[in-house]
PDB file of C-alpha atoms and ligand atoms in Angstrom:
ATOM      1  CA  MET A   9     -17.089  14.563  24.544  1.00  0.00           C
ATOM      2  CA  ASP A  10     -17.362  13.600  20.900  1.00  0.00           C
ATOM      3  CA  LYS A  11     -14.837  11.084  19.528  1.00  0.00           C
ATOM      4  CA  VAL A  12     -13.034  13.488  17.207  1.00  0.00           C
ATOM      5  CA  LYS A  13     -12.496  16.032  20.002  1.00  0.00           C
ATOM      6  CA  LYS A  14     -11.335  13.271  22.321  1.00  0.00           C
ATOM      7  CA  ILE A  15      -8.773  12.144  19.727  1.00  0.00           C
ATOM      8  CA  GLN A  16      -7.527  15.739  19.257  1.00  0.00           C
ATOM      9  CA  GLN A  17      -7.111  16.094  22.993  1.00  0.00           C
ATOM     10  CA  LEU A  18      -5.283  12.775  23.386  1.00  0.00           C
ATOM     11  CA  LYS A  19      -3.046  13.565  20.412  1.00  0.00           C
ATOM     12  CA  GLU A  20      -1.867  16.764  22.079  1.00  0.00           C
ATOM     13  CA  GLU A  21      -1.436  15.095  25.452  1.00  0.00           C
ATOM     14  CA  LYS A  22       0.677  12.278  24.003  1.00  0.00           C
ATOM     15  CA  ASN A  23       2.473  14.288  21.304  1.00  0.00           C
ATOM     16  CA  ALA A  24       1.093  11.941  18.666  1.00  0.00           C
ATOM     17  CA  VAL A  25       0.498  12.115  14.934  1.00  0.00           C
ATOM     18  CA  ILE A  26      -2.149  10.034  13.160  1.00  0.00           C
ATOM     19  CA  MET A  27      -1.195   8.521   9.801  1.00  0.00           C
ATOM     20  CA  ALA A  28      -3.789   6.720   7.692  1.00  0.00           C
ATOM     21  CA  HIS A  29      -3.937   4.815   4.418  1.00  0.00           C
ATOM     22  CA  TYR A  30      -6.591   5.707   1.809  1.00  0.00           C
ATOM     23  CA  TYR A  31      -8.286   2.326   2.390  1.00  0.00           C
ATOM     24  CA  VAL A  32      -9.375   2.941   6.005  1.00  0.00           C
ATOM     25  CA  GLU A  33     -12.906   4.104   6.871  1.00  0.00           C
ATOM     26  CA  ASP A  34     -13.857   7.688   5.928  1.00  0.00           C
ATOM     27  CA  ASP A  35     -14.145   8.911   9.530  1.00  0.00           C
ATOM     28  CA  VAL A  36     -10.642   7.610  10.274  1.00  0.00           C
ATOM     29  CA  GLN A  37      -9.207   9.353   7.180  1.00  0.00           C
ATOM     30  CA  ALA A  38     -10.989  12.533   8.294  1.00  0.00           C
ATOM     31  CA  VAL A  39      -9.341  12.525  11.724  1.00  0.00           C
ATOM     32  CA  ALA A  40      -5.839  11.708  10.434  1.00  0.00           C
ATOM     33  CA  ASP A  41      -3.016  14.282  10.159  1.00  0.00           C
ATOM     34  CA  VAL A  42      -1.485  12.501   7.185  1.00  0.00           C
ATOM     35  CA  VAL A  43      -3.396  10.388   4.647  1.00  0.00           C
ATOM     36  CA  GLY A  44      -1.709   8.720   1.712  1.00  0.00           C
ATOM     37  CA  ASP A  45      -0.688   5.641  -0.206  1.00  0.00           C
ATOM     38  CA  SER A  46       2.002   3.273   1.072  1.00  0.00           C
ATOM     39  CA  TYR A  47       4.887   5.182  -0.476  1.00  0.00           C
ATOM     40  CA  PHE A  48       3.765   8.608   0.708  1.00  0.00           C
ATOM     41  CA  LEU A  49       3.197   7.277   4.217  1.00  0.00           C
ATOM     42  CA  SER A  50       6.592   5.596   4.470  1.00  0.00           C
ATOM     43  CA  GLU A  51       8.289   8.749   3.215  1.00  0.00           C
ATOM     44  CA  LYS A  52       6.325  10.920   5.665  1.00  0.00           C
ATOM     45  CA  ALA A  53       7.142   8.519   8.486  1.00  0.00           C
ATOM     46  CA  THR A  54      10.789   9.593   8.188  1.00  0.00           C
ATOM     47  CA  GLN A  55       9.829  13.254   8.661  1.00  0.00           C
ATOM     48  CA  VAL A  56       7.473  13.321  11.657  1.00  0.00           C
ATOM     49  CA  ASP A  57       8.402  15.316  14.749  1.00  0.00           C
ATOM     50  CA  ALA A  58       5.873  13.747  17.117  1.00  0.00           C
ATOM     51  CA  SER A  59       7.164  11.079  19.472  1.00  0.00           C
ATOM     52  CA  VAL A  60       4.178   8.790  18.876  1.00  0.00           C
ATOM     53  CA  ILE A  61       2.820   7.595  15.507  1.00  0.00           C
ATOM     54  CA  VAL A  62      -0.672   6.098  15.455  1.00  0.00           C
ATOM     55  CA  PHE A  63      -0.700   4.084  12.256  1.00  0.00           C
ATOM     56  CA  CYS A  64      -4.163   3.493  10.815  1.00  0.00           C
ATOM     57  CA  GLY A  65      -3.564   0.737   8.312  1.00  0.00           C
ATOM     58  CA  VAL A  66      -2.366  -2.848   8.299  1.00  0.00           C
ATOM     59  CA  ALA A  67       0.582  -4.425  10.159  1.00  0.00           C
ATOM     60  CA  PHE A  68       3.251  -4.056   7.453  1.00  0.00           C
ATOM     61  CA  MET A  69       2.638  -0.285   7.368  1.00  0.00           C
ATOM     62  CA  GLY A  70       3.056   0.096  11.135  1.00  0.00           C
ATOM     63  CA  GLU A  71       6.152  -2.106  10.977  1.00  0.00           C
ATOM     64  CA  SER A  72       7.677   0.014   8.211  1.00  0.00           C
ATOM     65  CA  ALA A  73       7.028   3.167  10.258  1.00  0.00           C
ATOM     66  CA  LYS A  74       8.761   1.513  13.234  1.00  0.00           C
ATOM     67  CA  ILE A  75      11.727   0.314  11.165  1.00  0.00           C
ATOM     68  CA  LEU A  76      12.172   3.849   9.843  1.00  0.00           C
ATOM     69  CA  ASN A  77      11.711   5.347  13.342  1.00  0.00           C
ATOM     70  CA  PRO A  78      13.095   2.808  15.813  1.00  0.00           C
ATOM     71  CA  HIS A  79      13.121   5.356  18.633  1.00  0.00           C
ATOM     72  CA  LYS A  80       9.500   6.410  18.260  1.00  0.00           C
ATOM     73  CA  THR A  81       6.465   4.672  19.687  1.00  0.00           C
ATOM     74  CA  VAL A  82       4.316   3.289  16.870  1.00  0.00           C
ATOM     75  CA  LEU A  83       0.767   2.298  17.814  1.00  0.00           C
ATOM     76  CA  MET A  84      -1.547   0.136  15.699  1.00  0.00           C
ATOM     77  CA  PRO A  85      -5.157   0.719  16.822  1.00  0.00           C
ATOM     78  CA  ASP A  86      -5.975  -2.905  15.930  1.00  0.00           C
ATOM     79  CA  ALA A  87      -3.062  -5.324  16.204  1.00  0.00           C
ATOM     80  CA  ALA A  88      -5.033  -7.901  14.204  1.00  0.00           C
ATOM     81  CA  ALA A  89      -5.266  -5.685  11.094  1.00  0.00           C
ATOM     82  CA  ASP A  90      -2.919  -7.551   8.793  1.00  0.00           C
ATOM     83  CA  CYS A  91      -2.403  -7.894   5.048  1.00  0.00           C
ATOM     84  CA  PRO A  92      -2.698 -11.571   4.040  1.00  0.00           C
ATOM     85  CA  MET A  93      -0.442 -11.013   1.029  1.00  0.00           C
ATOM     86  CA  ALA A  94       2.373  -9.818   3.306  1.00  0.00           C
ATOM     87  CA  HIS A  95       2.931 -13.469   4.307  1.00  0.00           C
ATOM     88  CA  MET A  96       2.785 -14.984   0.807  1.00  0.00           C
ATOM     89  CA  ALA A  97       6.516 -15.505   0.257  1.00  0.00           C
ATOM     90  CA  SER A  98       9.180 -17.415   2.151  1.00  0.00           C
ATOM     91  CA  VAL A  99      12.756 -16.902   3.275  1.00  0.00           C
ATOM     92  CA  GLU A 100      13.507 -20.448   2.171  1.00  0.00           C
ATOM     93  CA  LYS A 101      12.412 -19.654  -1.401  1.00  0.00           C
ATOM     94  CA  ILE A 102      14.453 -16.421  -1.375  1.00  0.00           C
ATOM     95  CA  ARG A 103      17.533 -18.470  -0.421  1.00  0.00           C
ATOM     96  CA  GLN A 104      16.780 -20.966  -3.177  1.00  0.00           C
ATOM     97  CA  VAL A 105      16.400 -18.239  -5.816  1.00  0.00           C
ATOM     98  CA  ARG A 106      19.655 -16.608  -4.662  1.00  0.00           C
ATOM     99  CA  ARG A 107      21.409 -19.965  -5.151  1.00  0.00           C
ATOM    100  CA  ASP A 108      19.887 -20.438  -8.613  1.00  0.00           C
ATOM    101  CA  TYR A 109      20.528 -16.870  -9.818  1.00  0.00           C
ATOM    102  CA  PRO A 110      23.623 -15.450  -8.099  1.00  0.00           C
ATOM    103  CA  ASP A 111      23.132 -12.008  -9.675  1.00  0.00           C
ATOM    104  CA  VAL A 112      19.480 -11.733  -8.615  1.00  0.00           C
ATOM    105  CA  ALA A 113      17.973  -8.672  -6.922  1.00  0.00           C
ATOM    106  CA  VAL A 114      15.233  -9.602  -4.457  1.00  0.00           C
ATOM    107  CA  VAL A 115      12.650  -6.850  -4.860  1.00  0.00           C
ATOM    108  CA  CYS A 116      10.165  -6.804  -2.032  1.00  0.00           C
ATOM    109  CA  TYR A 117       6.827  -5.022  -2.261  1.00  0.00           C
ATOM    110  CA  VAL A 118       6.304  -3.163   1.037  1.00  0.00           C
ATOM    111  CA  ASN A 119       3.186  -5.304   1.519  1.00  0.00           C
ATOM    112  CA  SER A 120       5.395  -7.884   3.236  1.00  0.00           C
ATOM    113  CA  THR A 121       6.436  -8.926   6.724  1.00  0.00           C
ATOM    114  CA  ALA A 122       9.512  -7.390   8.362  1.00  0.00           C
ATOM    115  CA  GLU A 123      11.104 -10.849   8.095  1.00  0.00           C
ATOM    116  CA  LEU A 124      10.774 -10.917   4.291  1.00  0.00           C
ATOM    117  CA  LYS A 125      12.206  -7.401   4.085  1.00  0.00           C
ATOM    118  CA  MET A 126      15.226  -8.525   6.125  1.00  0.00           C
ATOM    119  CA  TYR A 127      16.199 -10.953   3.352  1.00  0.00           C
ATOM    120  CA  SER A 128      15.500  -8.593   0.445  1.00  0.00           C
ATOM    121  CA  ASP A 129      17.704  -6.151  -1.457  1.00  0.00           C
ATOM    122  CA  VAL A 130      15.236  -3.352  -1.987  1.00  0.00           C
ATOM    123  CA  CYS A 131      11.634  -2.534  -1.149  1.00  0.00           C
ATOM    124  CA  VAL A 132       9.159  -0.986  -3.577  1.00  0.00           C
ATOM    125  CA  THR A 133       5.589   0.228  -3.490  1.00  0.00           C
ATOM    126  CA  SER A 134       3.140   0.291  -6.362  1.00  0.00           C
ATOM    127  CA  SER A 135       4.033   3.938  -7.048  1.00  0.00           C
ATOM    128  CA  ASN A 136       7.765   3.418  -7.473  1.00  0.00           C
ATOM    129  CA  ALA A 137       8.265  -0.283  -8.402  1.00  0.00           C
ATOM    130  CA  LEU A 138       8.898   0.319 -12.111  1.00  0.00           C
ATOM    131  CA  LYS A 139      11.331   3.198 -11.530  1.00  0.00           C
ATOM    132  CA  ILE A 140      13.289   1.229  -8.944  1.00  0.00           C
ATOM    133  CA  VAL A 141      13.456  -2.043 -10.878  1.00  0.00           C
ATOM    134  CA  LYS A 142      14.659  -0.149 -13.974  1.00  0.00           C
ATOM    135  CA  ALA A 143      17.355   1.548 -11.894  1.00  0.00           C
ATOM    136  CA  LEU A 144      18.772  -1.756 -10.593  1.00  0.00           C
ATOM    137  CA  PRO A 145      21.873  -3.079 -12.371  1.00  0.00           C
ATOM    138  CA  ASN A 146      20.769  -6.717 -11.935  1.00  0.00           C
ATOM    139  CA  LYS A 147      19.474  -8.734 -14.895  1.00  0.00           C
ATOM    140  CA  HIS A 148      17.403 -11.128 -12.759  1.00  0.00           C
ATOM    141  CA  ILE A 149      14.633  -9.822 -10.529  1.00  0.00           C
ATOM    142  CA  TYR A 150      12.849 -11.961  -7.947  1.00  0.00           C
ATOM    143  CA  PHE A 151       9.691 -10.005  -7.211  1.00  0.00           C
ATOM    144  CA  ILE A 152       7.896 -10.848  -3.942  1.00  0.00           C
ATOM    145  CA  PRO A 153       5.220 -11.329  -2.709  1.00  0.00           C
ATOM    146  CA  ASP A 154       2.753 -10.001  -5.334  1.00  0.00           C
ATOM    147  CA  GLN A 155       2.807 -11.793  -8.683  1.00  0.00           C
ATOM    148  CA  TYR A 156       0.504  -9.227 -10.315  1.00  0.00           C
ATOM    149  CA  LEU A 157       2.482  -6.120  -9.443  1.00  0.00           C
ATOM    150  CA  GLY A 158       5.553  -8.135 -10.491  1.00  0.00           C
ATOM    151  CA  ARG A 159       4.011  -8.950 -13.876  1.00  0.00           C
ATOM    152  CA  PHE A 160       2.807  -5.365 -14.308  1.00  0.00           C
ATOM    153  CA  VAL A 161       6.388  -4.129 -13.835  1.00  0.00           C
ATOM    154  CA  ALA A 162       7.870  -6.934 -15.958  1.00  0.00           C
ATOM    155  CA  ASN A 163       5.628  -6.011 -18.915  1.00  0.00           C
ATOM    156  CA  GLN A 164       7.233  -2.573 -18.940  1.00  0.00           C
ATOM    157  CA  CYS A 165      10.743  -3.860 -18.316  1.00  0.00           C
ATOM    158  CA  PRO A 166      11.600  -6.215 -21.209  1.00  0.00           C
ATOM    159  CA  GLU A 167      15.336  -5.803 -20.579  1.00  0.00           C
ATOM    160  CA  LYS A 168      15.137  -7.831 -17.323  1.00  0.00           C
ATOM    161  CA  GLU A 169      14.308 -11.430 -16.493  1.00  0.00           C
ATOM    162  CA  PHE A 170      11.772 -11.902 -13.739  1.00  0.00           C
ATOM    163  CA  ILE A 171      11.183 -14.744 -11.351  1.00  0.00           C
ATOM    164  CA  PHE A 172       7.655 -14.460 -10.028  1.00  0.00           C
ATOM    165  CA  ASN A 173       6.211 -15.514  -6.733  1.00  0.00           C
ATOM    166  CA  ASP A 174       2.654 -16.794  -6.505  1.00  0.00           C
ATOM    167  CA  GLY A 175       1.280 -14.392  -3.860  1.00  0.00           C
ATOM    168  CA  CYS A 176      -1.531 -11.983  -4.553  1.00  0.00           C
ATOM    169  CA  CYS A 177      -3.945  -9.652  -2.817  1.00  0.00           C
ATOM    170  CA  PRO A 178      -7.174 -11.584  -2.247  1.00  0.00           C
ATOM    171  CA  VAL A 179      -9.128  -8.318  -2.269  1.00  0.00           C
ATOM    172  CA  HIS A 180      -7.930  -7.111  -5.690  1.00  0.00           C
ATOM    173  CA  HIS A 181      -7.914 -10.644  -7.087  1.00  0.00           C
ATOM    174  CA  GLY A 182     -11.685 -10.692  -6.710  1.00  0.00           C
ATOM    175  CA  LEU A 183     -12.022  -7.969  -9.320  1.00  0.00           C
ATOM    176  CA  THR A 184     -12.693  -9.422 -12.785  1.00  0.00           C
ATOM    177  CA  VAL A 185     -12.814  -8.073 -16.333  1.00  0.00           C
ATOM    178  CA  GLU A 186     -16.496  -9.111 -16.490  1.00  0.00           C
ATOM    179  CA  SER A 187     -17.414  -7.133 -13.369  1.00  0.00           C
ATOM    180  CA  LEU A 188     -15.745  -4.005 -14.785  1.00  0.00           C
ATOM    181  CA  GLU A 189     -17.286  -4.501 -18.222  1.00  0.00           C
ATOM    182  CA  LYS A 190     -20.710  -4.662 -16.595  1.00  0.00           C
ATOM    183  CA  VAL A 191     -20.177  -1.174 -15.116  1.00  0.00           C
ATOM    184  CA  LYS A 192     -18.708   0.050 -18.406  1.00  0.00           C
ATOM    185  CA  LYS A 193     -21.915  -0.985 -20.210  1.00  0.00           C
ATOM    186  CA  LEU A 194     -23.896   1.263 -17.879  1.00  0.00           C
ATOM    187  CA  HIS A 195     -21.395   4.130 -18.133  1.00  0.00           C
ATOM    188  CA  PRO A 196     -19.659   3.863 -21.529  1.00  0.00           C
ATOM    189  CA  GLU A 197     -17.930   7.251 -21.190  1.00  0.00           C
ATOM    190  CA  ALA A 198     -16.255   6.344 -17.903  1.00  0.00           C
ATOM    191  CA  LEU A 199     -12.519   5.598 -17.786  1.00  0.00           C
ATOM    192  CA  VAL A 200     -11.426   2.449 -15.948  1.00  0.00           C
ATOM    193  CA  LEU A 201      -8.757   3.072 -13.274  1.00  0.00           C
ATOM    194  CA  VAL A 202      -7.272   0.063 -11.479  1.00  0.00           C
ATOM    195  CA  HIS A 203      -4.542  -0.849  -9.008  1.00  0.00           C
ATOM    196  CA  PRO A 204      -1.679  -3.037 -10.359  1.00  0.00           C
ATOM    197  CA  GLU A 205      -2.458  -5.627  -7.656  1.00  0.00           C
ATOM    198  CA  CYS A 206      -5.384  -6.574  -9.921  1.00  0.00           C
ATOM    199  CA  ARG A 207      -5.164  -9.590 -12.233  1.00  0.00           C
ATOM    200  CA  SER A 208      -3.047  -8.958 -15.355  1.00  0.00           C
ATOM    201  CA  GLU A 209      -6.073  -9.077 -17.684  1.00  0.00           C
ATOM    202  CA  VAL A 210      -7.790  -6.420 -15.542  1.00  0.00           C
ATOM    203  CA  CYS A 211      -4.713  -4.160 -15.745  1.00  0.00           C
ATOM    204  CA  SER A 212      -4.591  -4.696 -19.523  1.00  0.00           C
ATOM    205  CA  MET A 213      -8.197  -3.617 -20.101  1.00  0.00           C
ATOM    206  CA  ALA A 214      -7.884  -0.512 -17.895  1.00  0.00           C
ATOM    207  CA  ASP A 215      -7.359   3.040 -19.146  1.00  0.00           C
ATOM    208  CA  TYR A 216      -4.953   3.546 -16.256  1.00  0.00           C
ATOM    209  CA  ALA A 217      -3.261   1.185 -13.786  1.00  0.00           C
ATOM    210  CA  GLY A 218      -1.339   2.685 -10.890  1.00  0.00           C
ATOM    211  CA  SER A 219      -0.971   3.088  -7.168  1.00  0.00           C
ATOM    212  CA  THR A 220      -3.737   4.493  -5.005  1.00  0.00           C
ATOM    213  CA  ALA A 221      -2.155   7.952  -5.164  1.00  0.00           C
ATOM    214  CA  GLY A 222      -1.673   7.500  -8.923  1.00  0.00           C
ATOM    215  CA  ILE A 223      -5.382   6.773  -9.375  1.00  0.00           C
ATOM    216  CA  ILE A 224      -6.300   9.883  -7.355  1.00  0.00           C
ATOM    217  CA  GLN A 225      -3.884  12.013  -9.375  1.00  0.00           C
ATOM    218  CA  PHE A 226      -5.158  10.602 -12.678  1.00  0.00           C
ATOM    219  CA  ALA A 227      -8.807  11.319 -11.807  1.00  0.00           C
ATOM    220  CA  LYS A 228      -7.935  14.850 -10.740  1.00  0.00           C
ATOM    221  CA  THR A 229      -5.962  15.824 -13.818  1.00  0.00           C
ATOM    222  CA  SER A 230      -8.044  13.953 -16.421  1.00  0.00           C
ATOM    223  CA  LYS A 231     -10.532  15.879 -18.537  1.00  0.00           C
ATOM    224  CA  ALA A 232     -12.920  12.922 -18.219  1.00  0.00           C
ATOM    225  CA  GLN A 233     -15.842  13.363 -15.852  1.00  0.00           C
ATOM    226  CA  GLU A 234     -16.674   9.734 -15.095  1.00  0.00           C
ATOM    227  CA  PHE A 235     -14.499   6.943 -13.744  1.00  0.00           C
ATOM    228  CA  ILE A 236     -14.876   3.281 -12.834  1.00  0.00           C
ATOM    229  CA  ILE A 237     -12.683   2.595  -9.834  1.00  0.00           C
ATOM    230  CA  GLY A 238     -10.952  -0.788  -9.642  1.00  0.00           C
ATOM    231  CA  THR A 239      -9.408  -0.691  -6.223  1.00  0.00           C
ATOM    232  CA  GLU A 240     -10.406  -0.727  -2.547  1.00  0.00           C
ATOM    233  CA  ILE A 241     -13.432   1.522  -2.047  1.00  0.00           C
ATOM    234  CA  GLY A 242     -11.828   3.590   0.743  1.00  0.00           C
ATOM    235  CA  VAL A 243     -10.177   5.618  -2.016  1.00  0.00           C
ATOM    236  CA  LEU A 244     -13.607   7.041  -2.957  1.00  0.00           C
ATOM    237  CA  TYR A 245     -13.475   9.344   0.066  1.00  0.00           C
ATOM    238  CA  GLU A 246     -10.463  11.266  -1.303  1.00  0.00           C
ATOM    239  CA  LEU A 247     -11.635  11.009  -4.932  1.00  0.00           C
ATOM    240  CA  LYS A 248     -14.994  12.616  -4.094  1.00  0.00           C
ATOM    241  CA  LYS A 249     -13.379  15.219  -1.834  1.00  0.00           C
ATOM    242  CA  GLN A 250     -10.990  16.332  -4.573  1.00  0.00           C
ATOM    243  CA  ASN A 251     -13.490  16.047  -7.447  1.00  0.00           C
ATOM    244  CA  PRO A 252     -16.973  16.935  -6.178  1.00  0.00           C
ATOM    245  CA  ARG A 253     -18.358  17.316  -9.725  1.00  0.00           C
ATOM    246  CA  LYS A 254     -16.947  14.103 -11.186  1.00  0.00           C
ATOM    247  CA  GLN A 255     -18.726  10.743 -11.033  1.00  0.00           C
ATOM    248  CA  PHE A 256     -17.167   7.581  -9.636  1.00  0.00           C
ATOM    249  CA  TYR A 257     -18.610   4.109 -10.129  1.00  0.00           C
ATOM    250  CA  VAL A 258     -17.614   0.766  -8.631  1.00  0.00           C
ATOM    251  CA  PRO A 259     -18.436  -2.840  -9.588  1.00  0.00           C
ATOM    252  CA  GLU A 260     -21.424  -4.588  -7.978  1.00  0.00           C
ATOM    253  CA  GLN A 261     -19.110  -6.315  -5.518  1.00  0.00           C
ATOM    254  CA  PRO A 262     -16.335  -3.781  -5.034  1.00  0.00           C
ATOM    255  CA  PRO A 263     -12.998  -4.660  -3.428  1.00  0.00           C
ATOM    256  CA  ILE A 264     -13.193  -4.111   0.334  1.00  0.00           C
ATOM    257  CA  CYS A 265     -10.198  -4.841   2.542  1.00  0.00           C
ATOM    258  CA  ALA A 266     -11.674  -6.194   5.787  1.00  0.00           C
ATOM    259  CA  ASP A 267      -8.361  -5.663   7.576  1.00  0.00           C
ATOM    260  CA  MET A 268      -8.134  -1.971   6.711  1.00  0.00           C
ATOM    261  CA  LYS A 269     -11.722  -1.567   7.904  1.00  0.00           C
ATOM    262  CA  LYS A 270     -10.798  -2.901  11.357  1.00  0.00           C
ATOM    263  CA  ILE A 271      -9.475   0.548  12.326  1.00  0.00           C
ATOM    264  CA  THR A 272     -12.131   2.630  14.086  1.00  0.00           C
ATOM    265  CA  LEU A 273     -12.235   5.912  16.009  1.00  0.00           C
ATOM    266  CA  ASP A 274     -12.931   3.981  19.233  1.00  0.00           C
ATOM    267  CA  LYS A 275      -9.800   1.883  18.724  1.00  0.00           C
ATOM    268  CA  ILE A 276      -7.717   5.020  18.066  1.00  0.00           C
ATOM    269  CA  ILE A 277      -8.956   6.470  21.373  1.00  0.00           C
ATOM    270  CA  LEU A 278      -8.139   3.261  23.239  1.00  0.00           C
ATOM    271  CA  ALA A 279      -4.704   3.046  21.620  1.00  0.00           C
ATOM    272  CA  LEU A 280      -3.836   6.585  22.687  1.00  0.00           C
ATOM    273  CA  GLU A 281      -5.234   6.129  26.201  1.00  0.00           C
ATOM    274  CA  ASN A 282      -3.383   2.852  26.794  1.00  0.00           C
ATOM    275  CA  MET A 283      -0.364   3.539  24.545  1.00  0.00           C
ATOM    276  CA  ALA A 284      -1.008   0.072  23.109  1.00  0.00           C
ATOM    277  CA  PRO A 285      -0.968  -2.052  21.010  1.00  0.00           C
ATOM    278  CA  GLU A 286       2.549  -0.987  20.182  1.00  0.00           C
ATOM    279  CA  VAL A 287       4.611  -2.249  17.234  1.00  0.00           C
ATOM    280  CA  VAL A 288       7.551  -4.110  18.739  1.00  0.00           C
ATOM    281  CA  LEU A 289      10.276  -5.554  16.526  1.00  0.00           C
ATOM    282  CA  ASP A 290      13.550  -7.110  17.584  1.00  0.00           C
ATOM    283  CA  GLU A 291      16.700  -5.082  17.049  1.00  0.00           C
ATOM    284  CA  ASP A 292      18.051  -7.413  14.378  1.00  0.00           C
ATOM    285  CA  ALA A 293      14.826  -7.122  12.334  1.00  0.00           C
ATOM    286  CA  VAL A 294      14.887  -3.332  12.542  1.00  0.00           C
ATOM    287  CA  LYS A 295      18.534  -3.207  11.501  1.00  0.00           C
ATOM    288  CA  LYS A 296      18.235  -5.611   8.573  1.00  0.00           C
ATOM    289  CA  ALA A 297      14.850  -4.433   7.245  1.00  0.00           C
ATOM    290  CA  HIS A 298      15.940  -0.778   7.446  1.00  0.00           C
ATOM    291  CA  LYS A 299      18.364  -1.161   4.531  1.00  0.00           C
ATOM    292  CA  PRO A 300      15.903  -2.169   1.767  1.00  0.00           C
ATOM    293  CA  LEU A 301      13.407   0.460   2.933  1.00  0.00           C
ATOM    294  CA  ILE A 302      16.016   3.230   2.883  1.00  0.00           C
ATOM    295  CA  GLN A 303      17.254   1.948  -0.452  1.00  0.00           C
ATOM    296  CA  MET A 304      13.682   2.370  -1.748  1.00  0.00           C
ATOM    297  CA  LEU A 305      13.424   5.937  -0.459  1.00  0.00           C
ATOM    298  CA  GLU A 306      16.775   6.768  -2.092  1.00  0.00           C
ATOM    299  CA  LEU A 307      16.007   5.179  -5.478  1.00  0.00           C
ATOM    300  CA  ALA A 308      12.479   6.600  -5.618  1.00  0.00           C
ATOM    301  CA  LYS A 309      13.655  10.213  -5.270  1.00  0.00           C
TER     302      LYS A 309
HETATM  303  P1  13P B  13      -0.665   1.528  -2.391  1.00  0.00           P
HETATM  304  O1  13P B  13       0.766   1.206  -2.610  1.00  0.00           O
HETATM  305  O2  13P B  13      -1.330   2.039  -3.610  1.00  0.00           O
HETATM  306  O3  13P B  13      -0.856   2.377  -1.200  1.00  0.00           O
HETATM  307  O4  13P B  13      -1.425   0.157  -2.099  1.00  0.00           O
HETATM  308  C1  13P B  13      -1.262  -0.519  -0.906  1.00  0.00           C
HETATM  309  C2  13P B  13      -2.163  -1.640  -0.812  1.00  0.00           C
HETATM  310  O5  13P B  13      -2.258  -2.291   0.189  1.00  0.00           O
HETATM  311  C3  13P B  13      -2.917  -1.970  -1.994  1.00  0.00           C
HETATM  312  O6  13P B  13      -3.750  -3.028  -1.726  1.00  0.00           O
HETATM  313 FE1  SF4 B  14      -3.294  -6.317   1.657  1.00  0.00          FE
HETATM  314 FE2  SF4 B  14      -4.974  -6.349  -0.368  1.00  0.00          FE
HETATM  315 FE3  SF4 B  14      -5.729  -5.267   1.933  1.00  0.00          FE
HETATM  316 FE4  SF4 B  14      -3.918  -4.041   0.371  1.00  0.00          FE
HETATM  317  S1  SF4 B  14      -6.060  -4.437  -0.091  1.00  0.00           S
HETATM  318  S2  SF4 B  14      -3.779  -4.335   2.584  1.00  0.00           S
HETATM  319  S3  SF4 B  14      -2.818  -5.819  -0.442  1.00  0.00           S
HETATM  320  S4  SF4 B  14      -5.233  -7.425   1.571  1.00  0.00           S
END
């Protein structure tokens, strides 16, 4: 039996839904029931009827789905698929910042461990960070773990004072102004669309900086016909599907997230057959990390 049919059959047998991020391989996106950016997926995770969620993405995404659905089984086809940036902040530093700035709001990008979420006030994703930070009454904002998304928000939020953390996404950090300018020279009409996890100077030179879903939406609604894409190349699958007549270009060495690419059809089959690896979090973590995630869903409405 072919792999896609096998997955359909197992999904029915196990009452499972497959959720996938735009950065996973094309064939995995094609087999998924729900594909989206981090925000869309966490919102959808609160609405699924199935008793099993197969999360095709990295660990923090599966963990968020579990925190939002503690009574469902959440499977990660590859337990080793992790986001390095999710670990680039510390509870100790959060405590220190809280001591130094008693009015601070700890704003935690969802690309973070469940432990970091437990000690944060509110979660954000790249599609709602600005809206949520602006809605907070606090003057001081400690933005973890991504310094670049933090700076991107801070530039549009002059009324607040930010404390930055030094984490970043190693995949987006590799993207430079020079590499984008090289593509621009070849395609001068193309608009540059980047993710706010990119370096600040990359965001500044772009025609648009926004979340994965924001980039897809921009390309769809823009009158332009050519685009240079400054984010993980998995997004090209949806961009080309939605815009078959538009042209998309990437730098010579495009950002590729090795962890997202760990998810394969074979691993989805194995996960459904064995009902493992399962996301398991202790009760305290689920309880404490639930609050900032729900707070995000509320404030992002
Ligand atoms: P989005 O919030 O755009 O889905 O991005 C998630 C991510 O991991 C970007 O590297
Ligand atoms: Fe993490 Fe970067 Fe991969 Fe996104 S692209 S999951 S931030 S390593």
